[in-house]
Short mmCIF file of C-alpha atoms in Angstrom, two decimals:
data_model
loop_
_atom_site.label_atom_id
_atom_site.label_comp_id
_atom_site.label_asym_id
_atom_site.label_seq_id
_atom_site.Cartn_x
_atom_site.Cartn_y
_atom_site.Cartn_z
CA MET A 1 -4.15 53.52 9.21
CA ILE A 2 -2.15 53.96 12.46
CA MET A 3 -2.63 51.93 15.60
CA GLY A 4 -2.37 53.36 19.08
CA VAL A 5 -3.25 52.19 22.59
CA ASN A 6 -5.64 53.89 24.98
CA GLY A 7 -5.43 53.92 28.74
CA ASN A 8 -7.42 50.70 29.03
CA GLY A 9 -5.00 48.80 26.85
CA ASN A 10 -7.33 48.66 23.82
CA LEU A 11 -6.06 49.23 20.31
CA LEU A 12 -7.28 52.40 18.65
CA HIS A 13 -7.23 53.08 14.90
CA TYR A 14 -6.38 56.55 13.69
CA SER A 15 -7.52 57.43 10.19
CA HIS A 16 -5.43 58.97 7.49
CA ALA A 17 -7.56 62.09 7.57
CA PHE A 18 -4.59 64.28 8.38
CA HIS A 19 -2.97 63.05 5.17
CA ARG A 20 -6.07 63.86 3.15
CA CYS A 21 -6.65 67.24 4.92
CA PRO A 22 -3.29 68.56 6.13
CA SER A 23 -4.88 71.92 7.01
CA LEU A 24 -6.48 70.27 10.00
CA LEU A 25 -3.10 69.83 11.67
CA LEU A 26 -0.58 72.02 9.94
CA HIS A 27 -2.24 74.92 8.13
CA SER A 28 -1.94 78.36 9.63
CA PRO A 29 -2.12 81.61 7.64
CA ASN A 30 0.54 83.23 9.83
CA ARG A 31 3.19 80.49 9.40
CA SER A 32 5.70 80.14 6.64
CA PRO A 33 6.05 76.91 4.60
CA THR A 34 9.36 76.22 6.39
CA ALA A 35 7.72 76.51 9.79
CA VAL A 36 4.89 74.31 8.65
CA ALA A 37 7.33 71.60 7.55
CA ALA A 38 9.27 71.81 10.83
CA SER A 39 6.07 71.62 12.80
CA SER A 40 5.02 68.60 10.78
CA LEU A 41 8.22 66.75 11.58
CA GLN A 42 7.99 67.67 15.25
CA ASN A 43 4.38 66.57 15.55
CA SER A 44 5.15 63.33 13.73
CA SER A 45 8.10 62.65 16.04
CA GLN A 46 6.02 63.39 19.16
CA PHE A 47 3.20 61.19 17.94
CA SER A 48 5.66 58.39 17.16
CA ARG A 49 7.18 58.58 20.65
CA LEU A 50 3.72 58.64 22.21
CA ARG A 51 2.63 55.67 20.14
CA SER A 52 5.82 53.74 20.95
CA SER A 53 5.61 54.35 24.71
CA SER A 54 1.92 53.42 24.81
CA PHE A 55 2.58 50.40 22.66
CA LEU A 56 5.45 49.27 24.91
CA SER A 57 3.44 49.76 28.09
CA HIS A 58 0.71 47.57 26.68
CA LEU A 59 3.21 44.98 25.51
CA SER A 60 4.83 44.79 28.93
CA SER A 61 1.48 43.76 30.37
CA GLY A 62 1.37 40.75 28.05
CA GLY A 63 -1.44 42.05 25.88
CA ILE A 64 0.16 41.42 22.48
CA SER A 65 2.27 38.49 21.33
CA ARG A 66 5.92 38.68 20.24
CA SER A 67 4.94 37.80 16.69
CA LEU A 68 2.82 40.96 16.46
CA ILE A 69 5.73 43.00 17.75
CA SER A 70 8.10 41.71 15.13
CA LYS A 71 5.47 42.40 12.47
CA TYR A 72 4.15 45.82 13.45
CA ALA A 73 6.68 47.48 15.74
CA PRO A 74 8.79 50.32 14.31
CA ASP A 75 12.34 49.53 13.25
CA ASN A 76 13.90 51.72 15.93
CA LEU A 77 12.31 49.80 18.81
CA SER A 78 14.69 47.81 20.99
CA PRO A 79 14.26 44.04 20.70
CA GLU A 80 14.90 43.70 24.44
CA LEU A 81 11.30 44.06 25.52
CA PRO A 82 10.24 43.38 29.11
CA PHE A 83 8.43 40.10 28.47
CA GLU A 84 7.28 38.16 31.46
CA HIS A 85 8.21 34.80 29.89
CA GLN A 86 11.29 35.88 28.00
CA SER A 87 13.54 33.45 29.90
CA GLU A 88 11.57 30.49 28.54
CA SER A 89 12.49 31.22 24.92
CA PRO A 90 16.01 29.66 24.98
CA LYS A 91 14.57 26.53 26.58
CA ILE A 92 11.93 26.24 23.87
CA GLN A 93 14.53 26.82 21.15
CA GLU A 94 16.83 24.22 22.72
CA LYS A 95 13.99 21.67 22.84
CA VAL A 96 13.04 22.31 19.22
CA SER A 97 16.68 22.06 18.17
CA LEU A 98 17.12 18.73 19.97
CA LEU A 99 13.96 17.30 18.37
CA SER A 100 15.18 18.45 14.96
CA ILE A 101 18.51 16.70 15.50
CA LEU A 102 16.83 13.46 16.59
CA LYS A 103 14.36 13.47 13.70
CA GLY A 104 17.15 14.28 11.23
CA ALA A 105 19.34 11.37 12.33
CA ASN A 106 18.25 9.33 9.30
CA SER A 107 20.07 11.76 7.00
CA PHE A 108 23.37 10.48 8.41
CA LEU A 109 22.55 6.83 7.75
CA PRO A 110 24.75 6.35 4.63
CA GLN A 111 27.76 7.87 6.41
CA VAL A 112 27.12 5.71 9.48
CA VAL A 113 26.83 2.57 7.34
CA LEU A 114 30.12 3.43 5.62
CA ALA A 115 31.81 4.09 8.97
CA SER A 116 30.54 0.79 10.39
CA THR A 117 31.89 -1.02 7.32
CA ILE A 118 35.36 0.47 7.78
CA LEU A 119 35.30 -0.22 11.50
CA ALA A 120 34.28 -3.84 10.90
CA LEU A 121 37.24 -4.29 8.55
CA VAL A 122 39.76 -2.49 10.78
CA TYR A 123 38.57 -3.83 14.14
CA PRO A 124 36.18 -6.80 13.75
CA PRO A 125 35.68 -7.35 17.54
CA SER A 126 33.64 -4.13 17.60
CA PHE A 127 30.84 -6.03 15.82
CA THR A 128 31.47 -9.75 16.34
CA TRP A 129 29.44 -9.68 19.57
CA PHE A 130 26.35 -8.92 17.47
CA THR A 131 25.75 -12.52 16.43
CA ASN A 132 22.97 -13.96 14.26
CA ARG A 133 20.65 -14.40 17.23
CA TYR A 134 20.36 -10.60 17.54
CA TYR A 135 19.66 -10.03 13.87
CA ALA A 136 15.97 -10.95 13.86
CA PRO A 137 15.12 -8.68 16.85
CA ALA A 138 17.11 -5.86 15.23
CA LEU A 139 15.20 -6.10 11.96
CA GLY A 140 12.00 -6.42 13.97
CA PHE A 141 12.76 -3.10 15.64
CA LEU A 142 13.16 -1.43 12.22
CA MET A 143 9.79 -2.85 11.17
CA PHE A 144 8.27 -1.58 14.42
CA ALA A 145 9.53 1.92 13.58
CA VAL A 146 7.81 1.66 10.20
CA GLY A 147 4.58 0.46 11.86
CA VAL A 148 4.53 3.36 14.32
CA ASN A 149 4.67 5.80 11.41
CA SER A 150 1.99 3.99 9.36
CA SER A 151 -1.67 3.09 9.61
CA GLU A 152 -3.79 0.08 8.66
CA LYS A 153 -5.26 2.13 5.79
CA ASP A 154 -1.81 2.31 4.20
CA PHE A 155 -1.57 -1.49 4.03
CA LEU A 156 -5.12 -1.88 2.73
CA GLU A 157 -4.21 0.61 0.02
CA ALA A 158 -1.07 -1.38 -0.80
CA PHE A 159 -3.09 -4.56 -1.46
CA ARG A 160 -5.12 -2.62 -4.02
CA ARG A 161 -2.07 -2.46 -6.27
CA PRO A 162 -1.67 -6.05 -7.52
CA ALA A 163 0.24 -4.96 -10.62
CA ALA A 164 2.95 -3.26 -8.54
CA ILE A 165 3.12 -6.25 -6.16
CA SER A 166 3.53 -8.61 -9.11
CA ALA A 167 6.27 -6.39 -10.55
CA GLY A 168 8.17 -6.57 -7.26
CA TYR A 169 7.82 -10.35 -7.22
CA ILE A 170 9.13 -10.62 -10.77
CA GLY A 171 12.06 -8.40 -9.87
CA GLN A 172 12.93 -10.64 -6.91
CA PHE A 173 12.58 -14.07 -8.46
CA VAL A 174 13.01 -13.55 -12.21
CA ILE A 175 15.23 -10.56 -12.98
CA LYS A 176 17.63 -10.96 -10.07
CA PRO A 177 18.23 -14.73 -10.57
CA LEU A 178 18.99 -14.01 -14.23
CA PHE A 179 21.67 -11.53 -13.16
CA GLY A 180 22.95 -14.03 -10.61
CA TYR A 181 23.37 -16.69 -13.27
CA LEU A 182 25.00 -14.17 -15.65
CA PHE A 183 27.61 -12.91 -13.18
CA GLY A 184 28.18 -16.40 -11.78
CA THR A 185 29.05 -17.57 -15.30
CA ILE A 186 31.26 -14.51 -15.87
CA SER A 187 33.16 -15.27 -12.65
CA MET A 188 34.25 -18.63 -14.08
CA THR A 189 34.69 -17.81 -17.79
CA ILE A 190 36.29 -14.34 -17.58
CA PHE A 191 37.71 -14.06 -14.07
CA GLY A 192 38.70 -17.71 -13.85
CA LEU A 193 37.32 -18.09 -10.32
CA PRO A 194 36.57 -21.53 -8.89
CA MET A 195 33.06 -22.92 -9.23
CA PRO A 196 32.14 -22.62 -5.50
CA LEU A 197 32.39 -18.81 -5.77
CA ALA A 198 30.12 -18.83 -8.82
CA VAL A 199 27.70 -21.03 -6.89
CA GLY A 200 27.75 -18.48 -4.06
CA ILE A 201 26.82 -15.66 -6.43
CA MET A 202 23.95 -17.67 -7.93
CA LEU A 203 22.74 -18.72 -4.48
CA THR A 204 22.66 -15.07 -3.37
CA SER A 205 20.33 -14.24 -6.25
CA CYS A 206 17.85 -17.00 -5.34
CA VAL A 207 16.82 -15.80 -1.89
CA SER A 208 13.92 -13.55 -0.92
CA GLY A 209 13.86 -9.78 -0.45
CA ALA A 210 15.55 -8.02 2.44
CA GLN A 211 13.66 -6.28 5.23
CA LEU A 212 16.20 -3.46 4.94
CA SER A 213 14.60 -2.60 1.59
CA ASN A 214 11.41 -1.76 3.51
CA TYR A 215 13.30 0.62 5.77
CA ALA A 216 15.12 2.21 2.81
CA THR A 217 11.75 2.78 1.12
CA PHE A 218 10.36 4.27 4.32
CA LEU A 219 13.23 6.79 4.46
CA THR A 220 12.78 7.87 0.83
CA ASP A 221 9.04 7.46 0.20
CA PRO A 222 7.14 6.81 3.45
CA GLU A 223 3.84 6.42 1.63
CA MET A 224 5.34 3.45 -0.29
CA ALA A 225 6.63 1.61 2.79
CA PRO A 226 3.47 -0.57 3.22
CA LEU A 227 3.69 -1.63 -0.44
CA SER A 228 7.36 -2.53 0.01
CA ILE A 229 6.55 -4.54 3.15
CA VAL A 230 3.83 -6.47 1.30
CA MET A 231 6.28 -7.27 -1.52
CA THR A 232 9.01 -8.46 0.84
CA SER A 233 6.60 -10.50 2.95
CA LEU A 234 5.23 -12.21 -0.15
CA SER A 235 8.69 -13.06 -1.48
CA THR A 236 9.81 -14.30 1.95
CA ALA A 237 6.72 -16.47 2.39
CA SER A 238 7.05 -18.06 -1.04
CA ALA A 239 10.84 -18.48 -0.72
CA VAL A 240 10.25 -21.82 0.99
CA PHE A 241 9.21 -23.13 -2.43
CA VAL A 242 10.85 -20.76 -4.91
CA THR A 243 14.41 -20.72 -3.52
CA PRO A 244 14.85 -24.52 -3.69
CA PHE A 245 13.43 -24.52 -7.23
CA LEU A 246 15.75 -21.72 -8.39
CA SER A 247 18.79 -23.32 -6.74
CA LEU A 248 18.01 -26.55 -8.59
CA LEU A 249 17.51 -24.67 -11.85
CA LEU A 250 20.65 -22.48 -11.64
CA ILE A 251 23.05 -24.52 -9.52
CA GLY A 252 21.83 -28.06 -10.04
CA THR A 253 21.37 -28.62 -6.30
CA LYS A 254 18.02 -28.68 -4.58
CA LEU A 255 18.36 -27.01 -1.20
CA PRO A 256 15.90 -28.10 1.47
CA VAL A 257 14.54 -24.98 3.15
CA ASP A 258 13.01 -25.07 6.63
CA VAL A 259 9.36 -24.13 6.09
CA LYS A 260 8.64 -23.79 9.81
CA GLY A 261 11.73 -21.63 10.23
CA MET A 262 10.65 -19.38 7.34
CA VAL A 263 7.17 -18.85 8.82
CA SER A 264 8.65 -18.12 12.24
CA ASN A 265 11.08 -15.69 10.61
CA ILE A 266 8.26 -13.76 8.94
CA LEU A 267 6.25 -13.59 12.16
CA GLN A 268 9.21 -12.38 14.25
CA ILE A 269 10.70 -9.88 11.82
CA VAL A 270 7.72 -8.53 9.89
CA VAL A 271 4.19 -9.32 11.10
CA THR A 272 4.45 -8.95 14.89
CA PRO A 273 6.56 -5.74 15.02
CA ILE A 274 4.50 -3.95 12.37
CA ALA A 275 1.21 -5.01 13.98
CA THR A 276 2.49 -3.77 17.34
CA GLY A 277 3.42 -0.40 15.84
CA LEU A 278 0.06 -0.07 14.07
CA LEU A 279 -1.91 -0.92 17.23
CA LEU A 280 0.17 1.49 19.28
CA ASN A 281 -0.41 4.23 16.73
CA ARG A 282 -4.16 3.51 16.68
CA PHE A 283 -4.96 3.20 20.38
CA PHE A 284 -2.09 5.04 22.12
CA PRO A 285 -1.20 8.01 19.86
CA ARG A 286 0.36 9.97 22.73
CA ILE A 287 2.88 7.20 23.35
CA CYS A 288 3.73 7.17 19.64
CA THR A 289 4.19 10.93 19.67
CA ALA A 290 6.55 10.61 22.63
CA ILE A 291 8.73 7.84 21.16
CA ARG A 292 8.86 8.97 17.53
CA PRO A 293 11.78 11.43 18.03
CA ILE A 294 14.05 8.71 19.48
CA LEU A 295 13.25 6.09 16.81
CA PRO A 296 15.42 7.60 14.01
CA PRO A 297 18.75 7.62 15.93
CA LEU A 298 18.05 4.14 17.33
CA SER A 299 17.19 2.90 13.83
CA VAL A 300 20.46 4.29 12.47
CA PHE A 301 22.39 2.52 15.23
CA VAL A 302 20.59 -0.79 14.63
CA THR A 303 21.14 -0.56 10.87
CA ALA A 304 24.85 0.02 11.41
CA LEU A 305 25.00 -3.15 13.53
CA CYS A 306 23.12 -5.16 10.89
CA VAL A 307 25.66 -4.06 8.27
CA GLY A 308 28.87 -4.25 10.29
CA ALA A 309 28.27 -7.55 12.10
CA PRO A 310 28.07 -9.90 9.06
CA LEU A 311 31.18 -8.29 7.61
CA ALA A 312 33.12 -8.55 10.88
CA ILE A 313 32.11 -12.18 11.39
CA ASN A 314 33.10 -13.15 7.82
CA VAL A 315 36.03 -10.77 7.40
CA LYS A 316 38.52 -13.58 6.73
CA SER A 317 36.46 -14.85 3.81
CA VAL A 318 35.96 -11.35 2.44
CA MET A 319 39.69 -10.55 2.65
CA SER A 320 40.72 -13.82 0.99
CA PRO A 321 42.71 -13.77 -2.31
CA SER A 322 39.52 -14.22 -4.31
CA GLY A 323 37.66 -11.63 -2.25
CA ILE A 324 38.49 -8.61 -4.45
CA SER A 325 37.31 -10.30 -7.65
CA VAL A 326 34.12 -11.45 -5.93
CA LEU A 327 33.65 -7.93 -4.56
CA LEU A 328 33.67 -6.45 -8.08
CA LEU A 329 31.26 -9.09 -9.34
CA VAL A 330 28.87 -8.61 -6.41
CA ILE A 331 28.92 -4.83 -6.94
CA ALA A 332 28.10 -5.33 -10.62
CA PHE A 333 25.34 -7.80 -9.71
CA HIS A 334 23.61 -5.43 -7.28
CA LEU A 335 24.11 -2.37 -9.47
CA SER A 336 22.47 -4.17 -12.39
CA ALA A 337 19.55 -5.23 -10.16
CA PHE A 338 19.02 -1.70 -8.80
CA LEU A 339 19.09 -0.18 -12.30
CA ALA A 340 16.85 -2.85 -13.81
CA GLY A 341 14.25 -2.44 -11.07
CA TYR A 342 14.19 1.32 -11.58
CA TRP A 343 14.25 1.35 -15.38
CA LEU A 344 11.77 -1.48 -16.03
CA THR A 345 9.30 -0.01 -13.54
CA GLY A 346 9.47 3.30 -15.39
CA LEU A 347 8.58 1.52 -18.63
CA ALA A 348 5.77 -0.56 -17.17
CA PHE A 349 4.09 2.14 -15.05
CA CYS A 350 4.92 5.31 -16.97
CA ASP A 351 1.30 6.53 -16.86
CA LEU A 352 0.97 6.49 -13.06
CA PRO A 353 1.22 9.83 -11.21
CA ASP A 354 3.51 8.32 -8.54
CA VAL A 355 5.74 6.47 -11.00
CA LYS A 356 8.96 7.98 -9.60
CA ALA A 357 8.21 6.83 -6.06
CA LEU A 358 7.24 3.39 -7.41
CA GLN A 359 10.50 3.22 -9.39
CA ARG A 360 12.53 3.88 -6.26
CA THR A 361 10.54 1.30 -4.30
CA LEU A 362 10.98 -1.46 -6.88
CA SER A 363 14.63 -0.56 -7.30
CA TYR A 364 15.19 -1.23 -3.60
CA GLU A 365 13.08 -4.37 -3.81
CA THR A 366 15.03 -5.77 -6.76
CA GLY A 367 18.50 -4.69 -5.66
CA MET A 368 18.34 -5.75 -2.00
CA GLN A 369 17.78 -9.33 -0.85
CA SER A 370 18.15 -11.41 2.28
CA SER A 371 21.83 -12.20 1.83
CA LEU A 372 21.95 -13.53 5.39
CA LEU A 373 19.58 -16.30 4.33
CA GLY A 374 21.92 -17.08 1.46
CA LEU A 375 24.83 -17.10 3.91
CA ALA A 376 22.98 -19.48 6.23
CA LEU A 377 22.13 -21.82 3.33
CA ALA A 378 25.74 -21.75 2.10
CA ASN A 379 27.12 -22.67 5.54
CA LYS A 380 24.53 -25.41 6.10
CA PHE A 381 24.28 -27.19 2.75
CA PHE A 382 27.67 -26.64 1.05
CA GLN A 383 30.89 -28.12 2.37
CA ASP A 384 33.19 -25.74 0.49
CA PRO A 385 33.64 -22.52 2.57
CA LEU A 386 34.14 -20.49 -0.62
CA VAL A 387 30.39 -20.64 -1.30
CA SER A 388 29.76 -18.39 1.72
CA ILE A 389 32.02 -15.57 0.49
CA PRO A 390 29.62 -13.98 -2.06
CA PRO A 391 26.63 -13.87 0.37
CA ALA A 392 28.86 -12.37 3.08
CA ILE A 393 30.06 -9.64 0.72
CA SER A 394 26.53 -9.13 -0.63
CA THR A 395 25.22 -8.34 2.86
CA VAL A 396 27.47 -5.30 3.05
CA ILE A 397 27.35 -4.18 -0.58
CA MET A 398 23.56 -4.22 -0.94
CA SER A 399 23.23 -2.23 2.30
CA LEU A 400 25.83 0.36 1.29
CA MET A 401 24.38 0.78 -2.19
CA GLY A 402 20.80 0.85 -0.96
CA PHE A 403 21.36 3.52 1.68
CA SER A 404 23.57 5.52 -0.68
CA LEU A 405 20.54 5.66 -2.97
CA VAL A 406 18.48 6.77 0.02
CA MET A 407 20.82 9.72 0.48
CA LEU A 408 20.84 10.55 -3.25
CA TRP A 409 17.10 10.34 -3.81
CA ALA A 410 16.20 12.11 -0.58
CA ARG A 411 18.38 15.08 -1.57
CA ARG A 412 16.79 15.23 -5.02
CA LYS A 413 13.31 15.27 -3.49
CA GLU A 414 14.05 18.23 -1.19
CA PRO A 415 14.46 20.90 -3.93
CA ALA A 416 11.38 19.52 -5.71
CA ALA A 417 9.33 19.81 -2.52
CA GLN A 418 10.49 23.37 -2.00
#
């Protein structure tokens, strides 16, 4: 079938009859086979030129889209066709390219976190201005970004998974404290570190989950973000009772935790920002569509501040003579927690179709905790400044390891999706 264009700009379909009956066009008793072949080529060339010129004249009037041209036009046609809106194409491409860059900003998060860590060590004043009073609004912004990209149905679905929620709670307040006690004991018996540093490691393992684990889950498995938020909120809410109990059990000191402060912390960092994002997504979808492209780069910037500031503020403690030994122990502590969360989840939920996504979620939930809370408790209730060194180092290490896993798991998911 061959398409042509008539004078009115309508497509015409020519049948393949001349292929089935070549005598209609080429046969003549007075012409040699050579002449017939030459005539065939000439007629085909003339018809092709006629078809091309008619086709181009119709295209210049805007009758057929560029996609049809690229699909049906002959190979010898010039790509420089006289389109009326041809000048708009670079602008459209530039806009699409810019949106792609903004939306892809999250892929650079591990590198940005590493760069902020180095910068905080080399030049602490670059982050010391970001004091603790900015930390809650910063985490609230990250939760708002999660809320904008979620719906209330996602959270209702999360509450229908009590087994997974219980597993996350056990990872936070059973598995991780066991590792804290283990590595705190190793710090004294094998490394010969003073007891306050061991206390700092154990204290770090007694606090609730980190809101950064919710954001890490959102970057790797967005559908699991509501479940991660429910887990972290539950551990944070119950930390007012569980953290003092664990500190008494592991350290021998009962730490009074501010219940009112904990509730206010949950409302500021988790509940209000997420509810705002959900309501905005429900009732003002156009606003959400407009702001979504700028949320990833802003989230990367805020995450870098949340990682670099605690390190810059506590850089003297981190760089102390005992800092390197504590660094190795904290790395081993978090690595064990990440691996245990992933491996044990695989054993417990091996029959679920989304077991891999659940393993990643519980790995983040077990390996990342609110080290800033541990740092605040160490500064407030322990006179020895050495107790604050492990929580300060943990704030950086758990962020670096968590977002390194984000980069690793996100790359593994891309080939599988393709």
